[in-house]
Amino acid sequence: MNDSLNQTKQQIAELRRLLEDYNYQYYVQDNPSVPDAEYDRVMRELIALEQAHPEFQSPDSPSQKVGGQALSVFEQVEHRVPMLSLDNVFSDDELKAFEQRIFDRLKNNQALEFSCEPKLDGLAISILYRNGKLVQAATRGDGRVGENVTDNIKTIRSIPLKLRGDNFPAELEVRGEVFMPKAGFEKLNQQQKENGGKVFANPRNAAAGSLRQLDSKITAARPLAFYAYSVGYFEPEDNIASSHFARMMQLKDWGLPVCPVIKKVTGCQQLAEYYQWIGEQRNSLAYEIDGVVYKVDSIELQQTLGFVARAPRWATAHKFPAQEEITQLLDVEFQVGRTGAITPVARLQPVSVGGVTVSNATLHNADEIERLQIKIGDTVIIRRAGDVIPQIVSVVEEKRDDAELTDIVFPTECPVCGSHVERIENEAVTRCSGGLICGAQLKESIKHFASRKALDVDGLGNKLVEAFVDLEMIKTPADLFKLTAEQIAQMERMGQKSAENLVNALEKAKQTTLAKFLYSLGIREVGEATANNLALHFKTLDAVQTANFEQLIEVNDVGQVVAEHIVSFFAEAHNQTVIEDLLAAGINWPQIEVVSADEQPLKDKIFVLTGTLSTMGRNDAKAYLQGLGAKVTGSVSAKTDYLVAGESAGSKLTKAQDLGIEILTEDDLTALLTEHGVL
Ligand code: D41
């Protein structure tokens, strides 16, 4: 080989090593070492070199993660060691019985060590590494024979194509779960909806559907992830640890991702504690789980215990109570929201789902009804996940009795005010065109107007607002300020005292800020942060009202859609009248000081936000900071001035600490924003 070729070869090797390192830092250590843009740059460089020099192509190059030729069928693969299944327990009693069976078999009652991990809701696969190189991957199938999905598995970024270090067995079969993190699942379904593709019912189906693609380029585009959970066949035996937990740590050293909340415990009581602990974190985990798995930690004891009917005696899954149930769709009602959006709501035969009685579920919009092909009277599967409104997953076709079904008819008139409804092309939402003439929109607008982040009227509850509107005592938000204590005292469950308190609260609410006033108007897509940016940018109500589209999109965080909503809101004569009435009622705010761009208090300071903030969204925080002149970036570097660390901040926090960057807590941030008059 000539010198220049040799150099290219070395360059390719170096780029591959870099990318392998980045992947390891990112997926296994959970500590990204470079921004995504840098990763992409190196990847592009590698791909360009490999294309120019096909002689240096290699099946284990990180560039192979983009997918290859499509297959016509999946080949069958026999597993070297069968992939066992898992038994389940559903209660503490069943858990005790599991431990007792182990004691009986071992003829020993000594508390045992267990390794515990979440039970991911994905699909099991087996990956074979030969001399550290990924040579084959197969689905579990029936446990004995699975499907060869090597090309697809190779596209998953967290799965290394080459192991790290040198003390791994020459033949090593790694078992684990392929899954789709919640965020990726939401995003994928959004894309599928937009492109008219299949919408997946849950992350598990999405993961399975994505892995079983004959064209690995499709799999490559799907946000799949992997955690290893056991070792299958290996040879030679010298270097492998003798406990499950220690083996998982070895896999991690060799570059394979292992679930970070894996834990070693002793005895049945601690198993129950682990179950409780994971249950508490369930909603905040980035992926769906349906329980936890306990495994006797000693491999020697595992071998003594053996298995029955394909399930090991030394392991069990402790499942969370079912989150899905079957029930019947009794009726569909249509609710009208603040912006006129009409949402179909399913009324269900009440059923207990994981301990909570569910009698309503959202059907989102007309597309969802179409997708589900659902009719009133259908038997349906519903799912409750965390605190979100229950959803209908699917119709149980087998239980359909056509004679008992009624079609769901989307209304052509608003069910509340009778105005015509409109659906803009390519938008999923159907809206009532009635504006504040519509009682439902009026009620929701007034609730919003008086809410804590808007004018913050103390003592004006939802029921009271609804009653005022129903009795036609209020026709616009401005009418609130005309109410007298005598009128209010007439209302149900209102005494003279609380009526007076409400009048006082309304009086107090008149003193506000321009940002809160703009937010309180309920302009579509104008949240707290946008309202704040508008106020900081334009300084006066008049300037906001007269701003045109081009001027609006100059504002931080205001895109074309928001700008259009703002323009059309102020163009509406009716809205102008409401604003005039509100100002006439005495609503006022302090003048915003005009600060030139170079006097912005955080001018050119670079902030990074990480973790969860409890009092505001990360986007809000970003907009507030930008409003003060700061730059907000995604990754920590030596140039970063401040890192704002919310709840469960991870690798960015560690990195900032390492670099000696000033760390702000959420309280520090709130204090900073308050100091500059933003909050
Ligand atoms: O997270 C999982 N879904 C998971 C599945 C896990 N964490 N551990 C598992 N361990 C096993 C044994 C004990 C047999 C090695 C499993 C599974 N099996 C499993 N997944 C599908 C069938 C069996």
Short mmCIF file of C-alpha atoms in Angstrom, two decimals, residues 47-516:
data_model
loop_
_atom_site.label_atom_id
_atom_site.label_comp_id
_atom_site.label_asym_id
_atom_site.label_seq_id
_atom_site.Cartn_x
_atom_site.Cartn_y
_atom_site.Cartn_z
CA ILE A 47 -18.88 8.08 5.23
CA ALA A 48 -17.23 10.28 2.59
CA LEU A 49 -13.87 8.53 3.05
CA GLU A 50 -15.43 5.07 3.00
CA GLN A 51 -17.31 5.89 -0.17
CA ALA A 52 -14.15 7.15 -1.82
CA HIS A 53 -12.33 3.98 -0.69
CA PRO A 54 -14.72 1.03 -0.83
CA GLU A 55 -11.73 -1.25 -0.20
CA PHE A 56 -11.73 -0.02 3.41
CA GLN A 57 -15.46 -0.57 4.00
CA SER A 58 -16.11 -2.74 7.03
CA PRO A 59 -19.30 -4.31 8.39
CA ASP A 60 -18.47 -3.09 11.89
CA SER A 61 -17.83 0.52 10.98
CA PRO A 62 -20.06 2.95 12.91
CA SER A 63 -21.16 4.25 9.49
CA GLN A 64 -23.13 1.03 9.03
CA LYS A 65 -25.77 2.41 11.39
CA VAL A 66 -27.69 3.93 8.51
CA GLY A 67 -29.15 0.65 7.17
CA GLY A 68 -28.41 -1.36 4.05
CA GLN A 69 -30.11 -3.46 1.39
CA ALA A 70 -33.71 -4.52 2.00
CA LEU A 71 -34.42 -8.22 2.61
CA SER A 72 -37.25 -10.22 1.08
CA VAL A 73 -37.83 -12.41 4.14
CA PHE A 74 -36.22 -12.85 7.54
CA GLU A 75 -34.02 -15.90 7.92
CA GLN A 76 -34.65 -18.23 10.86
CA VAL A 77 -31.97 -18.49 13.55
CA GLU A 78 -31.67 -21.17 16.16
CA HIS A 79 -30.50 -19.78 19.52
CA ARG A 80 -27.39 -21.48 20.91
CA VAL A 81 -28.90 -21.34 24.37
CA PRO A 82 -32.71 -21.08 24.48
CA MET A 83 -34.15 -17.71 25.42
CA LEU A 84 -36.23 -18.43 28.47
CA SER A 85 -39.50 -16.79 29.36
CA LEU A 86 -40.35 -15.13 32.67
CA ASP A 87 -42.94 -16.03 35.27
CA ASN A 88 -44.97 -13.28 36.87
CA VAL A 89 -46.02 -12.33 40.36
CA PHE A 90 -48.69 -9.70 40.97
CA SER A 91 -48.72 -9.28 44.75
CA ASP A 92 -46.52 -9.33 47.84
CA ASP A 93 -47.97 -12.74 48.74
CA GLU A 94 -47.02 -14.19 45.38
CA LEU A 95 -43.59 -12.61 45.79
CA LYS A 96 -43.15 -14.34 49.18
CA ALA A 97 -44.24 -17.62 47.60
CA PHE A 98 -41.57 -17.13 44.90
CA GLU A 99 -38.89 -16.71 47.57
CA GLN A 100 -40.25 -19.66 49.56
CA ARG A 101 -40.09 -21.97 46.53
CA ILE A 102 -36.43 -21.03 46.15
CA PHE A 103 -35.77 -21.71 49.86
CA ASP A 104 -37.48 -25.10 49.55
CA ARG A 105 -35.41 -26.09 46.53
CA LEU A 106 -32.16 -24.92 48.11
CA LYS A 107 -33.15 -26.41 51.49
CA ASN A 108 -31.91 -23.20 53.02
CA ASN A 109 -33.81 -20.21 54.45
CA GLN A 110 -30.97 -17.72 54.37
CA ALA A 111 -31.86 -14.37 52.79
CA LEU A 112 -30.61 -14.36 49.19
CA GLU A 113 -29.00 -11.70 47.07
CA PHE A 114 -31.05 -10.59 44.08
CA SER A 115 -30.28 -8.32 41.18
CA CYS A 116 -33.29 -6.12 40.32
CA GLU A 117 -34.08 -4.14 37.21
CA PRO A 118 -37.14 -2.56 35.54
CA LYS A 119 -39.10 -4.72 33.12
CA LEU A 120 -38.93 -2.79 29.90
CA ASP A 121 -41.88 -2.94 27.57
CA GLY A 122 -40.13 -3.77 24.32
CA LEU A 123 -39.00 -6.96 22.68
CA ALA A 124 -36.29 -9.41 23.60
CA ILE A 125 -33.37 -10.00 21.29
CA SER A 126 -30.10 -11.89 21.33
CA ILE A 127 -26.90 -10.45 19.87
CA LEU A 128 -23.86 -12.56 19.08
CA TYR A 129 -20.39 -11.02 19.27
CA ARG A 130 -17.52 -13.01 17.80
CA ASN A 131 -14.06 -11.75 18.74
CA GLY A 132 -15.78 -8.56 19.86
CA LYS A 133 -17.59 -7.95 16.58
CA LEU A 134 -21.35 -7.99 16.18
CA VAL A 135 -21.99 -10.89 13.79
CA GLN A 136 -25.62 -11.81 14.34
CA ALA A 137 -28.77 -10.61 16.06
CA ALA A 138 -32.08 -12.41 16.37
CA THR A 139 -35.50 -11.87 17.87
CA ARG A 140 -36.58 -14.16 20.69
CA GLY A 141 -39.22 -15.85 18.52
CA ASP A 142 -40.51 -18.89 20.38
CA GLY A 143 -37.38 -18.94 22.54
CA ARG A 144 -35.72 -21.67 20.49
CA VAL A 145 -35.87 -20.20 16.98
CA GLY A 146 -36.06 -16.50 16.19
CA GLU A 147 -35.66 -14.24 13.17
CA ASN A 148 -32.39 -12.89 11.90
CA VAL A 149 -32.61 -9.12 12.33
CA THR A 150 -28.88 -8.39 12.22
CA ASP A 151 -29.07 -5.57 9.67
CA ASN A 152 -31.78 -3.85 11.66
CA ILE A 153 -30.12 -4.27 15.05
CA LYS A 154 -26.91 -2.80 13.63
CA THR A 155 -28.75 0.47 12.97
CA ILE A 156 -29.56 1.00 16.66
CA ARG A 157 -27.13 3.64 17.83
CA SER A 158 -26.78 2.41 21.39
CA ILE A 159 -25.75 -1.10 20.28
CA PRO A 160 -21.99 -1.28 19.69
CA LEU A 161 -20.81 -3.01 16.54
CA LYS A 162 -17.53 -3.68 18.30
CA LEU A 163 -16.93 -4.39 21.98
CA ARG A 164 -14.52 -2.30 24.01
CA GLY A 165 -11.44 -3.59 25.82
CA ASP A 166 -10.00 -7.07 25.24
CA ASN A 167 -11.08 -9.37 28.06
CA PHE A 168 -14.46 -10.38 26.62
CA PRO A 169 -15.16 -14.01 25.64
CA ALA A 170 -14.40 -14.77 21.99
CA GLU A 171 -18.02 -15.85 21.56
CA LEU A 172 -20.51 -13.84 23.55
CA GLU A 173 -24.27 -13.81 23.24
CA VAL A 174 -25.86 -10.74 24.84
CA ARG A 175 -29.56 -10.72 25.57
CA GLY A 176 -31.63 -7.65 26.15
CA GLU A 177 -34.65 -5.59 25.34
CA VAL A 178 -35.08 -3.32 22.32
CA PHE A 179 -37.52 -0.53 23.13
CA MET A 180 -38.67 2.89 22.01
CA PRO A 181 -38.31 5.69 24.57
CA LYS A 182 -41.54 7.61 25.23
CA ALA A 183 -40.34 10.86 23.64
CA GLY A 184 -39.24 9.09 20.45
CA PHE A 185 -42.55 7.26 20.31
CA GLU A 186 -44.54 10.51 20.53
CA LYS A 187 -42.40 12.09 17.85
CA LEU A 188 -42.63 9.07 15.55
CA ASN A 189 -46.43 8.98 15.83
CA GLN A 190 -46.58 12.68 15.10
CA GLN A 191 -44.53 12.15 11.94
CA GLN A 192 -46.57 9.12 10.96
CA LYS A 193 -49.76 11.18 11.35
CA GLU A 194 -48.36 13.97 9.20
CA ASN A 195 -47.22 11.56 6.49
CA GLY A 196 -50.39 9.52 6.60
CA GLY A 197 -48.48 6.48 7.91
CA LYS A 198 -49.50 3.92 10.51
CA VAL A 199 -49.94 5.36 14.00
CA PHE A 200 -48.71 2.96 16.68
CA ALA A 201 -50.87 2.15 19.70
CA ASN A 202 -47.94 2.06 22.18
CA PRO A 203 -44.13 2.16 22.32
CA ARG A 204 -43.95 -1.64 22.40
CA ASN A 205 -45.82 -2.03 19.12
CA ALA A 206 -43.79 0.79 17.63
CA ALA A 207 -40.54 -0.96 18.66
CA ALA A 208 -41.69 -4.31 17.28
CA GLY A 209 -42.97 -2.73 14.06
CA SER A 210 -39.73 -0.84 13.62
CA LEU A 211 -37.50 -3.86 14.19
CA ARG A 212 -39.45 -6.15 11.89
CA GLN A 213 -38.75 -4.08 8.80
CA LEU A 214 -37.25 -5.81 5.80
CA ASP A 215 -35.66 -2.50 4.85
CA SER A 216 -33.11 -1.62 7.50
CA LYS A 217 -33.10 2.01 6.36
CA ILE A 218 -36.57 2.32 7.87
CA THR A 219 -35.36 0.85 11.15
CA ALA A 220 -32.40 3.24 11.09
CA ALA A 221 -34.82 6.18 11.03
CA ARG A 222 -36.72 4.94 14.09
CA PRO A 223 -35.72 6.03 17.63
CA LEU A 224 -34.95 2.58 19.04
CA ALA A 225 -32.85 1.91 22.12
CA PHE A 226 -31.47 -1.15 23.89
CA TYR A 227 -30.62 -2.32 27.40
CA ALA A 228 -28.84 -5.64 27.99
CA TYR A 229 -30.38 -7.92 30.65
CA SER A 230 -28.48 -11.21 30.49
CA VAL A 231 -25.71 -13.24 28.91
CA GLY A 232 -26.56 -16.26 26.75
CA TYR A 233 -23.88 -18.47 25.25
CA PHE A 234 -20.23 -17.61 25.86
CA GLU A 235 -16.89 -19.27 25.28
CA PRO A 236 -14.30 -19.54 26.73
CA GLU A 237 -15.46 -19.34 30.32
CA ASP A 238 -12.39 -17.72 31.91
CA ASN A 239 -13.27 -14.07 32.07
CA ILE A 240 -16.94 -14.04 32.85
CA ALA A 241 -18.17 -12.99 36.30
CA SER A 242 -20.02 -15.38 38.59
CA SER A 243 -22.94 -13.15 39.56
CA HIS A 244 -25.66 -11.61 37.42
CA PHE A 245 -25.01 -8.09 38.65
CA ALA A 246 -21.27 -8.37 38.09
CA ARG A 247 -21.91 -9.69 34.57
CA MET A 248 -24.09 -6.68 33.82
CA MET A 249 -21.23 -4.43 34.96
CA GLN A 250 -18.89 -6.36 32.67
CA LEU A 251 -21.26 -5.85 29.74
CA LYS A 252 -21.22 -2.17 30.56
CA ASP A 253 -17.42 -2.15 30.51
CA TRP A 254 -17.47 -3.87 27.15
CA GLY A 255 -19.61 -1.03 25.82
CA LEU A 256 -23.14 -2.39 26.11
CA PRO A 257 -25.87 -0.21 27.63
CA VAL A 258 -27.37 -1.54 30.87
CA CYS A 259 -30.40 0.00 32.58
CA PRO A 260 -29.00 2.54 35.06
CA VAL A 261 -31.48 1.74 37.84
CA ILE A 262 -30.32 -1.88 38.18
CA LYS A 263 -29.71 -2.64 41.87
CA LYS A 264 -28.49 -5.48 44.08
CA VAL A 265 -30.60 -6.19 47.17
CA THR A 266 -30.90 -8.87 49.88
CA GLY A 267 -34.09 -10.66 50.86
CA CYS A 268 -37.75 -10.43 50.00
CA GLN A 269 -38.42 -7.23 51.95
CA GLN A 270 -35.87 -5.34 49.87
CA LEU A 271 -37.40 -6.74 46.67
CA ALA A 272 -40.72 -5.17 47.68
CA GLU A 273 -38.91 -1.91 48.45
CA TYR A 274 -37.29 -1.93 45.03
CA TYR A 275 -40.72 -2.49 43.43
CA GLN A 276 -42.08 0.49 45.37
CA TRP A 277 -39.08 2.66 44.48
CA ILE A 278 -39.31 1.96 40.75
CA GLY A 279 -43.10 2.40 40.87
CA GLU A 280 -42.60 5.92 42.18
CA GLN A 281 -40.23 6.77 39.34
CA ARG A 282 -42.26 5.08 36.65
CA ASN A 283 -43.85 8.18 35.15
CA SER A 284 -40.60 10.09 35.07
CA LEU A 285 -38.59 7.32 33.37
CA ALA A 286 -37.83 7.99 29.72
CA TYR A 287 -39.26 4.60 28.68
CA GLU A 288 -42.32 2.48 29.38
CA ILE A 289 -41.99 -0.32 31.89
CA ASP A 290 -44.64 -2.77 33.03
CA GLY A 291 -43.01 -4.02 36.22
CA VAL A 292 -39.65 -5.06 37.63
CA VAL A 293 -37.60 -8.26 37.29
CA TYR A 294 -35.85 -10.04 40.16
CA LYS A 295 -33.00 -12.45 39.49
CA VAL A 296 -31.11 -14.58 42.00
CA ASP A 297 -27.69 -12.96 41.75
CA SER A 298 -25.41 -15.99 42.11
CA ILE A 299 -25.00 -17.84 38.81
CA GLU A 300 -24.15 -21.00 40.72
CA LEU A 301 -27.45 -20.86 42.58
CA GLN A 302 -29.23 -20.10 39.30
CA GLN A 303 -27.81 -23.33 37.91
CA THR A 304 -28.84 -25.29 40.99
CA LEU A 305 -32.37 -23.93 40.71
CA GLY A 306 -32.72 -24.56 36.97
CA PHE A 307 -35.99 -23.97 35.15
CA VAL A 308 -39.45 -25.41 34.61
CA ALA A 309 -41.34 -25.25 31.35
CA ARG A 310 -38.91 -22.75 29.86
CA ALA A 311 -39.09 -20.25 32.74
CA PRO A 312 -36.22 -20.03 35.24
CA ARG A 313 -37.04 -20.80 38.90
CA TRP A 314 -34.49 -18.13 39.86
CA ALA A 315 -36.18 -15.15 38.25
CA THR A 316 -39.60 -13.56 38.14
CA ALA A 317 -41.29 -10.42 36.90
CA HIS A 318 -43.26 -8.40 39.45
CA LYS A 319 -45.86 -6.70 37.29
CA PHE A 320 -47.52 -3.38 37.97
CA PRO A 321 -51.31 -3.55 38.12
CA ALA A 322 -52.80 -3.63 34.63
CA GLN A 323 -52.94 -0.22 32.98
CA GLU A 324 -55.24 -1.45 30.26
CA GLU A 325 -58.79 -2.65 30.65
CA ILE A 326 -61.75 -3.60 28.54
CA THR A 327 -64.99 -1.67 28.78
CA GLN A 328 -67.86 -0.38 26.68
CA LEU A 329 -68.28 2.93 24.90
CA LEU A 330 -71.65 4.25 26.09
CA ASP A 331 -71.72 7.61 24.35
CA VAL A 332 -69.60 10.38 22.86
CA GLU A 333 -70.02 14.00 23.89
CA PHE A 334 -68.39 17.02 22.32
CA GLN A 335 -66.66 19.56 24.52
CA VAL A 336 -65.78 23.06 23.40
CA GLY A 337 -62.55 24.58 24.69
CA ARG A 338 -61.33 28.15 25.10
CA THR A 339 -60.18 28.47 21.51
CA GLY A 340 -63.31 26.77 20.20
CA ALA A 341 -61.60 23.42 19.62
CA ILE A 342 -64.21 20.68 19.73
CA THR A 343 -63.00 17.55 21.47
CA PRO A 344 -64.94 14.30 21.40
CA VAL A 345 -65.05 12.73 24.85
CA ALA A 346 -65.92 9.07 25.31
CA ARG A 347 -68.33 8.20 28.10
CA LEU A 348 -67.45 4.72 29.25
CA GLN A 349 -68.93 2.01 31.40
CA PRO A 350 -66.89 2.77 34.55
CA VAL A 351 -64.02 0.34 35.03
CA SER A 352 -61.08 0.15 37.41
CA VAL A 353 -57.70 0.53 35.68
CA GLY A 354 -54.76 -0.03 37.99
CA GLY A 355 -56.82 1.02 40.99
CA VAL A 356 -58.43 4.16 39.49
CA THR A 357 -62.00 4.24 38.22
CA VAL A 358 -62.17 5.47 34.66
CA SER A 359 -65.44 6.61 33.11
CA ASN A 360 -64.22 9.07 30.47
CA ALA A 361 -61.52 8.98 27.82
CA THR A 362 -60.48 11.48 25.20
CA LEU A 363 -60.98 10.70 21.54
CA HIS A 364 -58.87 13.74 20.53
CA ASN A 365 -60.42 14.66 17.15
CA ALA A 366 -62.20 13.43 14.05
CA ASP A 367 -59.07 11.70 12.71
CA GLU A 368 -58.78 9.61 15.85
CA ILE A 369 -62.39 8.42 15.49
CA GLU A 370 -61.61 7.52 11.90
CA ARG A 371 -58.39 5.74 12.87
CA LEU A 372 -60.10 3.65 15.53
CA GLN A 373 -63.14 2.93 13.33
CA ILE A 374 -65.07 3.15 16.58
CA LYS A 375 -68.84 3.25 17.12
CA ILE A 376 -71.04 3.86 20.14
CA GLY A 377 -71.75 0.51 21.77
CA ASP A 378 -68.33 -0.92 20.88
CA THR A 379 -66.26 -2.88 23.36
CA VAL A 380 -62.95 -1.04 23.68
CA ILE A 381 -59.52 -1.37 25.24
CA ILE A 382 -58.64 1.69 27.28
CA ARG A 383 -55.28 2.63 28.73
CA ARG A 384 -54.35 4.86 31.62
CA ALA A 385 -50.74 6.05 31.71
CA GLY A 386 -49.61 8.17 34.62
CA ASP A 387 -51.68 11.26 35.17
CA VAL A 388 -52.74 11.78 31.59
CA ILE A 389 -56.35 11.51 30.43
CA PRO A 390 -57.16 7.87 29.60
CA GLN A 391 -57.05 6.92 25.95
CA ILE A 392 -58.89 4.41 23.82
CA VAL A 393 -56.33 2.03 22.36
CA SER A 394 -58.52 -0.04 20.07
CA VAL A 395 -61.88 -1.64 19.42
CA VAL A 396 -62.32 -5.32 20.27
CA GLU A 397 -63.66 -6.43 16.91
CA GLU A 398 -64.60 -9.93 18.08
CA LYS A 399 -67.08 -8.49 20.55
CA ARG A 400 -68.84 -6.37 17.96
CA ASP A 401 -72.56 -6.73 17.58
CA ASP A 402 -73.55 -4.63 14.57
CA ALA A 403 -77.18 -4.44 15.65
CA GLU A 404 -76.18 -2.61 18.83
CA LEU A 405 -73.94 0.03 17.27
CA THR A 406 -74.49 3.69 16.45
CA ASP A 407 -72.18 5.82 14.31
CA ILE A 408 -70.33 8.70 15.93
CA VAL A 409 -71.36 11.84 14.07
CA PHE A 410 -69.09 14.83 14.38
CA PRO A 411 -71.29 17.91 14.85
CA THR A 412 -71.59 20.46 12.04
CA GLU A 413 -72.87 23.04 14.52
CA CYS A 414 -71.38 23.93 17.87
CA PRO A 415 -73.13 21.81 20.49
CA VAL A 416 -73.08 24.77 22.88
CA CYS A 417 -73.93 27.87 20.80
CA GLY A 418 -75.08 26.52 17.45
CA SER A 419 -72.50 28.49 15.42
CA HIS A 420 -71.13 26.65 12.43
CA VAL A 421 -67.96 24.64 12.94
CA GLU A 422 -64.92 24.78 10.71
CA ARG A 423 -61.98 22.58 10.07
CA ILE A 424 -59.01 24.10 8.35
CA GLU A 425 -57.43 21.84 5.77
CA ASN A 426 -54.54 19.78 7.15
CA GLU A 427 -55.48 20.64 10.72
CA ALA A 428 -56.74 17.91 12.97
CA VAL A 429 -58.90 20.22 15.04
CA THR A 430 -62.51 21.19 14.35
CA ARG A 431 -63.51 24.55 15.84
CA CYS A 432 -66.64 26.42 16.78
CA SER A 433 -66.65 29.75 14.93
CA GLY A 434 -68.70 31.53 17.61
CA GLY A 435 -65.86 33.19 19.57
CA LEU A 436 -67.11 34.79 22.77
CA ILE A 437 -70.73 34.43 21.65
CA CYS A 438 -70.23 30.76 22.46
CA GLY A 439 -70.98 30.11 26.13
CA ALA A 440 -68.36 27.39 26.34
CA GLN A 441 -65.62 29.56 24.86
CA LEU A 442 -66.68 32.46 27.05
CA LYS A 443 -66.53 30.35 30.21
CA GLU A 444 -63.11 29.00 29.34
CA SER A 445 -61.83 32.44 28.33
CA ILE A 446 -62.90 33.96 31.62
CA LYS A 447 -61.39 31.10 33.61
CA HIS A 448 -58.16 31.68 31.72
CA PHE A 449 -58.38 35.46 32.17
CA ALA A 450 -58.72 35.10 35.94
CA SER A 451 -56.22 32.24 36.34
CA ARG A 452 -53.12 32.45 38.47
CA LYS A 453 -50.63 33.18 35.71
CA ALA A 454 -52.97 35.74 34.11
CA LEU A 455 -54.77 38.37 36.24
CA ASP A 456 -54.82 36.03 39.25
CA VAL A 457 -58.26 36.79 40.65
CA ASP A 458 -58.42 35.10 44.03
CA GLY A 459 -61.69 33.38 44.92
CA LEU A 460 -63.14 33.19 41.42
CA GLY A 461 -63.64 29.44 41.04
CA ASN A 462 -64.66 27.59 37.88
CA LYS A 463 -68.16 26.82 39.11
CA LEU A 464 -68.79 30.48 39.86
CA VAL A 465 -67.60 31.56 36.40
CA GLU A 466 -69.91 28.99 34.82
CA ALA A 467 -72.85 30.22 36.87
CA PHE A 468 -72.17 33.88 35.97
CA VAL A 469 -72.14 32.98 32.28
CA ASP A 470 -75.20 30.73 32.49
CA LEU A 471 -77.14 33.51 34.24
CA GLU A 472 -75.90 35.93 31.58
CA MET A 473 -74.40 38.16 34.25
CA ILE A 474 -71.16 38.20 32.26
CA LYS A 475 -70.83 38.44 28.49
CA THR A 476 -67.17 39.47 28.25
CA PRO A 477 -64.22 39.39 30.65
CA ALA A 478 -64.70 43.12 31.22
CA ASP A 479 -68.13 42.46 32.74
CA LEU A 480 -66.38 40.80 35.70
CA PHE A 481 -65.41 44.26 36.94
CA LYS A 482 -69.00 45.49 36.87
CA LEU A 483 -70.21 42.86 39.33
CA THR A 484 -71.29 44.25 42.69
CA ALA A 485 -70.95 42.54 46.05
CA GLU A 486 -74.77 42.40 46.25
CA GLN A 487 -75.03 40.55 42.93
CA ILE A 488 -72.27 38.13 43.87
CA ALA A 489 -73.79 37.45 47.28
CA GLN A 490 -76.94 36.16 45.52
CA MET A 491 -75.01 33.29 44.02
CA GLU A 492 -75.16 29.78 45.41
CA ARG A 493 -72.76 29.09 48.27
CA MET A 494 -71.68 32.74 48.38
CA GLY A 495 -72.04 34.82 51.53
CA GLN A 496 -71.71 38.58 51.91
CA LYS A 497 -68.14 38.17 53.18
CA SER A 498 -66.88 36.05 50.28
CA ALA A 499 -68.69 38.34 47.84
CA GLU A 500 -66.83 41.33 49.26
CA ASN A 501 -63.58 39.41 49.13
CA LEU A 502 -64.13 38.68 45.47
CA VAL A 503 -64.85 42.34 44.69
CA ASN A 504 -61.62 43.25 46.48
CA ALA A 505 -59.71 40.57 44.62
CA LEU A 506 -61.02 41.92 41.31
CA GLU A 507 -59.96 45.41 42.32
CA LYS A 508 -56.50 44.15 43.19
CA ALA A 509 -56.21 42.20 39.93
CA LYS A 510 -56.53 45.44 37.97
CA GLN A 511 -52.94 46.23 38.89
CA THR A 512 -50.96 43.88 36.66
CA THR A 513 -48.14 43.78 34.12
CA LEU A 514 -48.31 44.12 30.35
CA ALA A 515 -47.07 40.54 29.97
CA LYS A 516 -49.78 39.13 32.21
#
